[in-house]
PDB file of C-alpha atoms in Angstrom:
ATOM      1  CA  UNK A   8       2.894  15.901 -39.909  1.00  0.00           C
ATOM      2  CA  UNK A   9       0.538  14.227 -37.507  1.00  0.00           C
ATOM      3  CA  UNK A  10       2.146  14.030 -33.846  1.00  0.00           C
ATOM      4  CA  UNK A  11       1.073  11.612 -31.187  1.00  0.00           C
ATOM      5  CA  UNK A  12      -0.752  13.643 -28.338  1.00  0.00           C
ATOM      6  CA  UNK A  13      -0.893  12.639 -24.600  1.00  0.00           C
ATOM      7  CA  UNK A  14      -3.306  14.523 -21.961  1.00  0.00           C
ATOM      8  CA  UNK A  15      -2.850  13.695 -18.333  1.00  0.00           C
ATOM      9  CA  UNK A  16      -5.978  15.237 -16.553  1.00  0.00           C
ATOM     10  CA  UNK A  17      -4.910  15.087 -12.776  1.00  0.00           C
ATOM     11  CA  UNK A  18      -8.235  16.781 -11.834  1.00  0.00           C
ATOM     12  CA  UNK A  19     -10.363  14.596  -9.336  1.00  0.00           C
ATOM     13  CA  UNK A  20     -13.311  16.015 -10.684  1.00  0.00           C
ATOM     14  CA  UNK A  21     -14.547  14.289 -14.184  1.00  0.00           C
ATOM     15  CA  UNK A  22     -15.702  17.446 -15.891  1.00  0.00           C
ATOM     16  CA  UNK A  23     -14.417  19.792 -13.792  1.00  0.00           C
ATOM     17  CA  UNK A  24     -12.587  22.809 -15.419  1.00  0.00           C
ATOM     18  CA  UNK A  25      -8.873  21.295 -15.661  1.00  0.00           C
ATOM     19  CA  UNK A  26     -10.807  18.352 -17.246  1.00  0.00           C
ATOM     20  CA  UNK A  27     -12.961  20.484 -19.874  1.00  0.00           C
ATOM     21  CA  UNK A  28     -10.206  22.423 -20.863  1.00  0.00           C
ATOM     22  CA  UNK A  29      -8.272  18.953 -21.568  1.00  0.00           C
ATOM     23  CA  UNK A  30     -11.080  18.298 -23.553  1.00  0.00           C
ATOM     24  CA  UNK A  31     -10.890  21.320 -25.558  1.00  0.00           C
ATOM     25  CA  UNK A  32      -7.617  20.778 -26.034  1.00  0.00           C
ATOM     26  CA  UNK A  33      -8.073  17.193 -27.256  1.00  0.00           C
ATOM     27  CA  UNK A  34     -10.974  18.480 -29.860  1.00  0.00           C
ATOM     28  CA  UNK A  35      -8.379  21.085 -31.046  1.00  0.00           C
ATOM     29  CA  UNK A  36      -5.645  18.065 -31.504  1.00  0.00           C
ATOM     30  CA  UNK A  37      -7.519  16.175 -33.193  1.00  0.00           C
ATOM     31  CA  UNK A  38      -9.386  18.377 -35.665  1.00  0.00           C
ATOM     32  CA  UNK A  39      -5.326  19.085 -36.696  1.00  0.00           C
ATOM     33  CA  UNK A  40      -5.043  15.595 -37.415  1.00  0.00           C
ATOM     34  CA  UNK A  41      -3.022  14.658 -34.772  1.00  0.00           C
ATOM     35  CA  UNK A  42      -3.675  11.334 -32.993  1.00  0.00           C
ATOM     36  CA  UNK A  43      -4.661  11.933 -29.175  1.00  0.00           C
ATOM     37  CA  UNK A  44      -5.040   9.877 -25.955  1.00  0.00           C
ATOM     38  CA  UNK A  45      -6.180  11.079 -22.704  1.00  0.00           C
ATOM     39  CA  UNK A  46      -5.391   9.548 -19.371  1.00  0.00           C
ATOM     40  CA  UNK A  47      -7.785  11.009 -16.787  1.00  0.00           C
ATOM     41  CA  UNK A  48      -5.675  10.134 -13.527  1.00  0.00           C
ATOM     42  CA  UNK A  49      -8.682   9.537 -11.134  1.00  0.00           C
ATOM     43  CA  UNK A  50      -9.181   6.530 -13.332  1.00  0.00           C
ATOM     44  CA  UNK A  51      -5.695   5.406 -12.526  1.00  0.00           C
ATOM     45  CA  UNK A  52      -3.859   3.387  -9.933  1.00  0.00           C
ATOM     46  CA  UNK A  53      -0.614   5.243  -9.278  1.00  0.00           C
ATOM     47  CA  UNK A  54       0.707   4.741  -5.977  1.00  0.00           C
ATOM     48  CA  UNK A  55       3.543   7.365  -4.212  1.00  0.00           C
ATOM     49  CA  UNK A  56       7.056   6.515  -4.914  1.00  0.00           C
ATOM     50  CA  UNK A  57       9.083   4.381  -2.156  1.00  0.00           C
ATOM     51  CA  UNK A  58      11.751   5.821  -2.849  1.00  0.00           C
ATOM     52  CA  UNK A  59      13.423   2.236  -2.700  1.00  0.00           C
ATOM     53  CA  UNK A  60      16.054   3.007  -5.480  1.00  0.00           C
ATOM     54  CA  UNK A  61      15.587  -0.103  -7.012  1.00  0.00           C
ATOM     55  CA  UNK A  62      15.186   1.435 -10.446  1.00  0.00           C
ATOM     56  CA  UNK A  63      18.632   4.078  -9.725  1.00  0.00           C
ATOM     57  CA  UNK A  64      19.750  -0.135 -10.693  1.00  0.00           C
ATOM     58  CA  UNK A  65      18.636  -0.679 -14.151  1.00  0.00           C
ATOM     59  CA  UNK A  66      15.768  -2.716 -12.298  1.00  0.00           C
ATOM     60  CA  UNK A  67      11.869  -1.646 -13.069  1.00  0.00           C
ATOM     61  CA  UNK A  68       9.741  -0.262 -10.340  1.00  0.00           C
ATOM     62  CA  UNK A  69       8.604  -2.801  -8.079  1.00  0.00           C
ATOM     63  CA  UNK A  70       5.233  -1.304  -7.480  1.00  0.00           C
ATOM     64  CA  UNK A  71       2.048  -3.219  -8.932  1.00  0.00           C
ATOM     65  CA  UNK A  72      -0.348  -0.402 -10.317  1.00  0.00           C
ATOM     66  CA  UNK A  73      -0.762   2.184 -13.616  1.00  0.00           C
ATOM     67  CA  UNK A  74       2.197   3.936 -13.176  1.00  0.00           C
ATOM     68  CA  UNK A  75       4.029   1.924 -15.632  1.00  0.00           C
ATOM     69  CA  UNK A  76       1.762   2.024 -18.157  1.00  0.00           C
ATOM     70  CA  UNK A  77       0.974   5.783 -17.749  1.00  0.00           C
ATOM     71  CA  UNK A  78       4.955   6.780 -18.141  1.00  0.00           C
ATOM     72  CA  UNK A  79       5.469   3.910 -20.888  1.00  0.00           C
ATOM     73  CA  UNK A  80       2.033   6.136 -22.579  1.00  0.00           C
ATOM     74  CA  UNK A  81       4.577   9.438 -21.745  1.00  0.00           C
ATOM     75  CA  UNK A  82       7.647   8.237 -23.702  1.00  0.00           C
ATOM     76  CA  UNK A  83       5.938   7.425 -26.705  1.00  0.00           C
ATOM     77  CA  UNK A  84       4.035  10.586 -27.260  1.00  0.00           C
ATOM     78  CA  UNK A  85       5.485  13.970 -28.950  1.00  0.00           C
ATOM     79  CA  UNK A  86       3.311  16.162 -27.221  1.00  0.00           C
ATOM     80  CA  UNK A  87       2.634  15.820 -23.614  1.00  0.00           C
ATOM     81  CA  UNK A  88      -0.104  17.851 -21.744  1.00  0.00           C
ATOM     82  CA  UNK A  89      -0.188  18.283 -18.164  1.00  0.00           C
ATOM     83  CA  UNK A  90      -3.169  19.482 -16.526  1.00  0.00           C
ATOM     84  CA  UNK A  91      -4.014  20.153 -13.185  1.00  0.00           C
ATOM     85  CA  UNK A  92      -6.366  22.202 -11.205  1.00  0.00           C
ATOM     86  CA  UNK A  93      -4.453  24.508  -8.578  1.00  0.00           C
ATOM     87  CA  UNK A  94      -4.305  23.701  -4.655  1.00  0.00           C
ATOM     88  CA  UNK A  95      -2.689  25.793  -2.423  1.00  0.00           C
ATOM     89  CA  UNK A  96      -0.643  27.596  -5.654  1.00  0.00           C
ATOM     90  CA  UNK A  97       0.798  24.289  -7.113  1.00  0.00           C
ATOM     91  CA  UNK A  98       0.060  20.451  -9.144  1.00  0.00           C
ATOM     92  CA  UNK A  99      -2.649  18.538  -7.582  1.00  0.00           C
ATOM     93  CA  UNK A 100      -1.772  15.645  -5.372  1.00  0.00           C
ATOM     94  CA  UNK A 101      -2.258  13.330  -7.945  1.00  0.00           C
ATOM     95  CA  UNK A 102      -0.296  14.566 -10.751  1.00  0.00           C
ATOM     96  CA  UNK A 103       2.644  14.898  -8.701  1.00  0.00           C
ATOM     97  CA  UNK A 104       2.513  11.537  -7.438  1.00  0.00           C
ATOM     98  CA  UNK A 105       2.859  10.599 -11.171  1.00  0.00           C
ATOM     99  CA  UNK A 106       5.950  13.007 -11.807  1.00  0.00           C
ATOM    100  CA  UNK A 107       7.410  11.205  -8.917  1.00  0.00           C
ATOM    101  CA  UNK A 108       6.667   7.802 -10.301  1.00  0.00           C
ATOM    102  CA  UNK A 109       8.511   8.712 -13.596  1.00  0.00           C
ATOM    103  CA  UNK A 110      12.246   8.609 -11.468  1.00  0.00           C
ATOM    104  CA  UNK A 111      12.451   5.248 -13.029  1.00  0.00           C
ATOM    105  CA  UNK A 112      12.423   6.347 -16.447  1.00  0.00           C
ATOM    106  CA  UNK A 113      12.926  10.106 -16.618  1.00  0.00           C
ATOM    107  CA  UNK A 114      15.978   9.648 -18.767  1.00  0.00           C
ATOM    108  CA  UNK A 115      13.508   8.488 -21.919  1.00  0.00           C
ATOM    109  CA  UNK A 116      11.223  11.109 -21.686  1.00  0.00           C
ATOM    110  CA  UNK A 117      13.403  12.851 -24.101  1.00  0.00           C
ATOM    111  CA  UNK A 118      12.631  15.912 -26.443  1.00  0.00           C
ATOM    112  CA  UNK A 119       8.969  16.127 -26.228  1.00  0.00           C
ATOM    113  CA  UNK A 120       6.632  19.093 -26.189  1.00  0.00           C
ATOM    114  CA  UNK A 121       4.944  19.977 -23.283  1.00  0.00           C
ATOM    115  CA  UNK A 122       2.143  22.063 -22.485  1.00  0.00           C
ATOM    116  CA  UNK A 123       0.475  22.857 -19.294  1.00  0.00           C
ATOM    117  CA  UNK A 124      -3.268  23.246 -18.531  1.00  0.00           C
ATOM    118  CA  UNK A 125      -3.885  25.390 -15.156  1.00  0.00           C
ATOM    119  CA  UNK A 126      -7.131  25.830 -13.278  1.00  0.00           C
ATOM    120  CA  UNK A 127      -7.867  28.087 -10.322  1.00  0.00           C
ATOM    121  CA  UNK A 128     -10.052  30.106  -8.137  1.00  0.00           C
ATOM    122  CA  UNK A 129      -7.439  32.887  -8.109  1.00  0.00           C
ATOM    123  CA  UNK A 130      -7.259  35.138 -10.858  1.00  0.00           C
ATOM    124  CA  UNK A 131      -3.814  36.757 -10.662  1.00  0.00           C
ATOM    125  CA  UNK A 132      -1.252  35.094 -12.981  1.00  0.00           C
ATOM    126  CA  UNK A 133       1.341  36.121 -11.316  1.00  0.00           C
ATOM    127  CA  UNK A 134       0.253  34.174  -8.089  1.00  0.00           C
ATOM    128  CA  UNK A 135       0.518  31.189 -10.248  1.00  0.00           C
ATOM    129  CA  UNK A 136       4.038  31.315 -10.207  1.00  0.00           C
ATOM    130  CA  UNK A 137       4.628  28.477  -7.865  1.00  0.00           C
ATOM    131  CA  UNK A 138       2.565  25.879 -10.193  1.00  0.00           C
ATOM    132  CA  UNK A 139       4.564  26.807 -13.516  1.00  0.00           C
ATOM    133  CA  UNK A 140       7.827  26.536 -11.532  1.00  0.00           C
ATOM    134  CA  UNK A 141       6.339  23.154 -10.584  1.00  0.00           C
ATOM    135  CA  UNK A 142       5.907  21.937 -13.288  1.00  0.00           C
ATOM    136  CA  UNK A 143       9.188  23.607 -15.003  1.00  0.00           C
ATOM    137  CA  UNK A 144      10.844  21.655 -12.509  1.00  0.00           C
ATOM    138  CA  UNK A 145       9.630  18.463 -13.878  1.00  0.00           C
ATOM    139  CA  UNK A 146      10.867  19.847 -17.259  1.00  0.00           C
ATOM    140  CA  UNK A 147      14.377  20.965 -16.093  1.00  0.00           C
ATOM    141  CA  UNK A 148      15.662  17.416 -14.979  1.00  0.00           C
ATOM    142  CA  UNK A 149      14.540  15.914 -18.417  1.00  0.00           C
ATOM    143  CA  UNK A 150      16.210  15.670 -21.714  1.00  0.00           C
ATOM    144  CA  UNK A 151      15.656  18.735 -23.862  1.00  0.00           C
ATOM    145  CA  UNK A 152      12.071  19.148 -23.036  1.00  0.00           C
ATOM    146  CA  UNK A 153      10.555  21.874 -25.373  1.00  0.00           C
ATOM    147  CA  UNK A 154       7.582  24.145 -23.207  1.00  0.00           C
ATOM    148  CA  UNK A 155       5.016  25.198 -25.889  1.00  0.00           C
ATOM    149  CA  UNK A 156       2.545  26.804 -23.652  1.00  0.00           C
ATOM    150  CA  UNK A 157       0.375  27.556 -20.531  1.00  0.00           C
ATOM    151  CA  UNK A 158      -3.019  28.044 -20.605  1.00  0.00           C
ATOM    152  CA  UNK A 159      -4.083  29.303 -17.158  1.00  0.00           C
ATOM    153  CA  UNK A 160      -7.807  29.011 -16.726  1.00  0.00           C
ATOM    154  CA  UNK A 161      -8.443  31.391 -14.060  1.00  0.00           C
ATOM    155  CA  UNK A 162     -11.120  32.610 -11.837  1.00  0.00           C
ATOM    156  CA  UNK A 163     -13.086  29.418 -11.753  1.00  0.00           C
ATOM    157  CA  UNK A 164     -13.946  27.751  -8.711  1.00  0.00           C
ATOM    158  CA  UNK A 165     -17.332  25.665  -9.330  1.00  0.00           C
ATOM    159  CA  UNK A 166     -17.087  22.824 -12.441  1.00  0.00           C
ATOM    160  CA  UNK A 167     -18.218  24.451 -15.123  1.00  0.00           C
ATOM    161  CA  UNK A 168     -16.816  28.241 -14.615  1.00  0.00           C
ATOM    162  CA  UNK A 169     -14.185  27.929 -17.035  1.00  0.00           C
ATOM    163  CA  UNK A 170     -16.944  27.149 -20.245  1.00  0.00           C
ATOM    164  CA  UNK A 171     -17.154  31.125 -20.118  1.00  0.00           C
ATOM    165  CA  UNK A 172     -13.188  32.068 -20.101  1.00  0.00           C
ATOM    166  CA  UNK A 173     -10.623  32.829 -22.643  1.00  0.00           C
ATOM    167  CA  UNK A 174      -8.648  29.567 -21.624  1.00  0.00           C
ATOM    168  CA  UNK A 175     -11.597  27.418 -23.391  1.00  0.00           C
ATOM    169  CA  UNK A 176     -10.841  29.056 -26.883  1.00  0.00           C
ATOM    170  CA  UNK A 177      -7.039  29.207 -25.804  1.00  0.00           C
ATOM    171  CA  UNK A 178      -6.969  25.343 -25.257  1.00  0.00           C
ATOM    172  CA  UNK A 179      -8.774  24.364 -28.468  1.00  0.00           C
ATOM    173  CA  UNK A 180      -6.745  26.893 -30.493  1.00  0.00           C
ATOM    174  CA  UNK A 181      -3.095  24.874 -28.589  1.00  0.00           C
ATOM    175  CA  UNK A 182      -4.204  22.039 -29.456  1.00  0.00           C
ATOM    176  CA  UNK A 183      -5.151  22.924 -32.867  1.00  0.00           C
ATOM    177  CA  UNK A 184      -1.686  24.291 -33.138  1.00  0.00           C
ATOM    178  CA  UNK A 185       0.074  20.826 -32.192  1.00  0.00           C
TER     179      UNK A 185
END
């Protein structure tokens, strides 16, 4: 059964190795069949969250930019991929901005698979820690979330690194498994 795929790069860098492996991913996907859509964030207007509580009201979000869109993209997928590169051992700036954003409709991102797409200079797994409990965060306040996998591409620093890693057959092969 095809599913409907979402990718969220949050890399800054078009190309860079978050962003490839998204790509691999997506080729993966679709090769399955699946249908697949990928936002790359950079693209994106997606402000920071006032933290106004107008939408704890039943009211939208007040704020004028992508965010809407983006999260409306996120509650019609099955299969949601987040992918970040690694600063300072957790999300980039920018995807967390967008977890943030989706307070006002958390509640209908409801049993989806998720998969997350890591990126670093470090090479230790374990030091990664603090980015998977990120994002496991994110998982934990939504409504029976399924995790389906982490591909950490690691050891990479300049765009282009990861081509010659495990994590580029590893993404392909997750998304062929969608």
């Amino acid at each position: 059964m095809s599913k409907k795929v979402l990718i969220i790069s949050s890399s800054p860098r078009r190309k860079g190795n978050s962003d490839t492996l998204c790509d691999q991913f997506m080729q993966g996907a679709a090769d399955a069949g699946n249908t697949v859509e990928k936002i790359f964030l950079r693209d994106k207007k997606v402000n920071y969250c006032l933290g106004c509580g107008l939408c704890t009201t039943g009211k939208p979000c007040p704020q004028k930019d992508d965010a809407a869109e983006i999260i409306a993209a996120m509650i019609a997928a099955d299969v949601i991929v987040l992918a970040t590169p690694v600063y300072f051992y957790t999300v980039s700036a920018q995807l967390k901005t967008l977890i943030d954003r989706c307070c006002a409709r958390y509640t209908e991102i409801s049993g989806k698979e998720f998969y997350l797409i890591m990126t670093a200079a470090e090479s230790d797994v374990e030091s990664m820690q603090p980015t998977v409990a990120a994002f496991r965060g994110f998982l934990g306040c939504l409504d029976n979330p399924v995790e389906r996998g982490i591909i950490y591409g690691l050891g990479v620093w300049q765009s282009g690194e990861v081509n010659s890693t495990p994590a580029m057959r590893e993404a392909y092969e997750a998304g062929a498994a969608v």
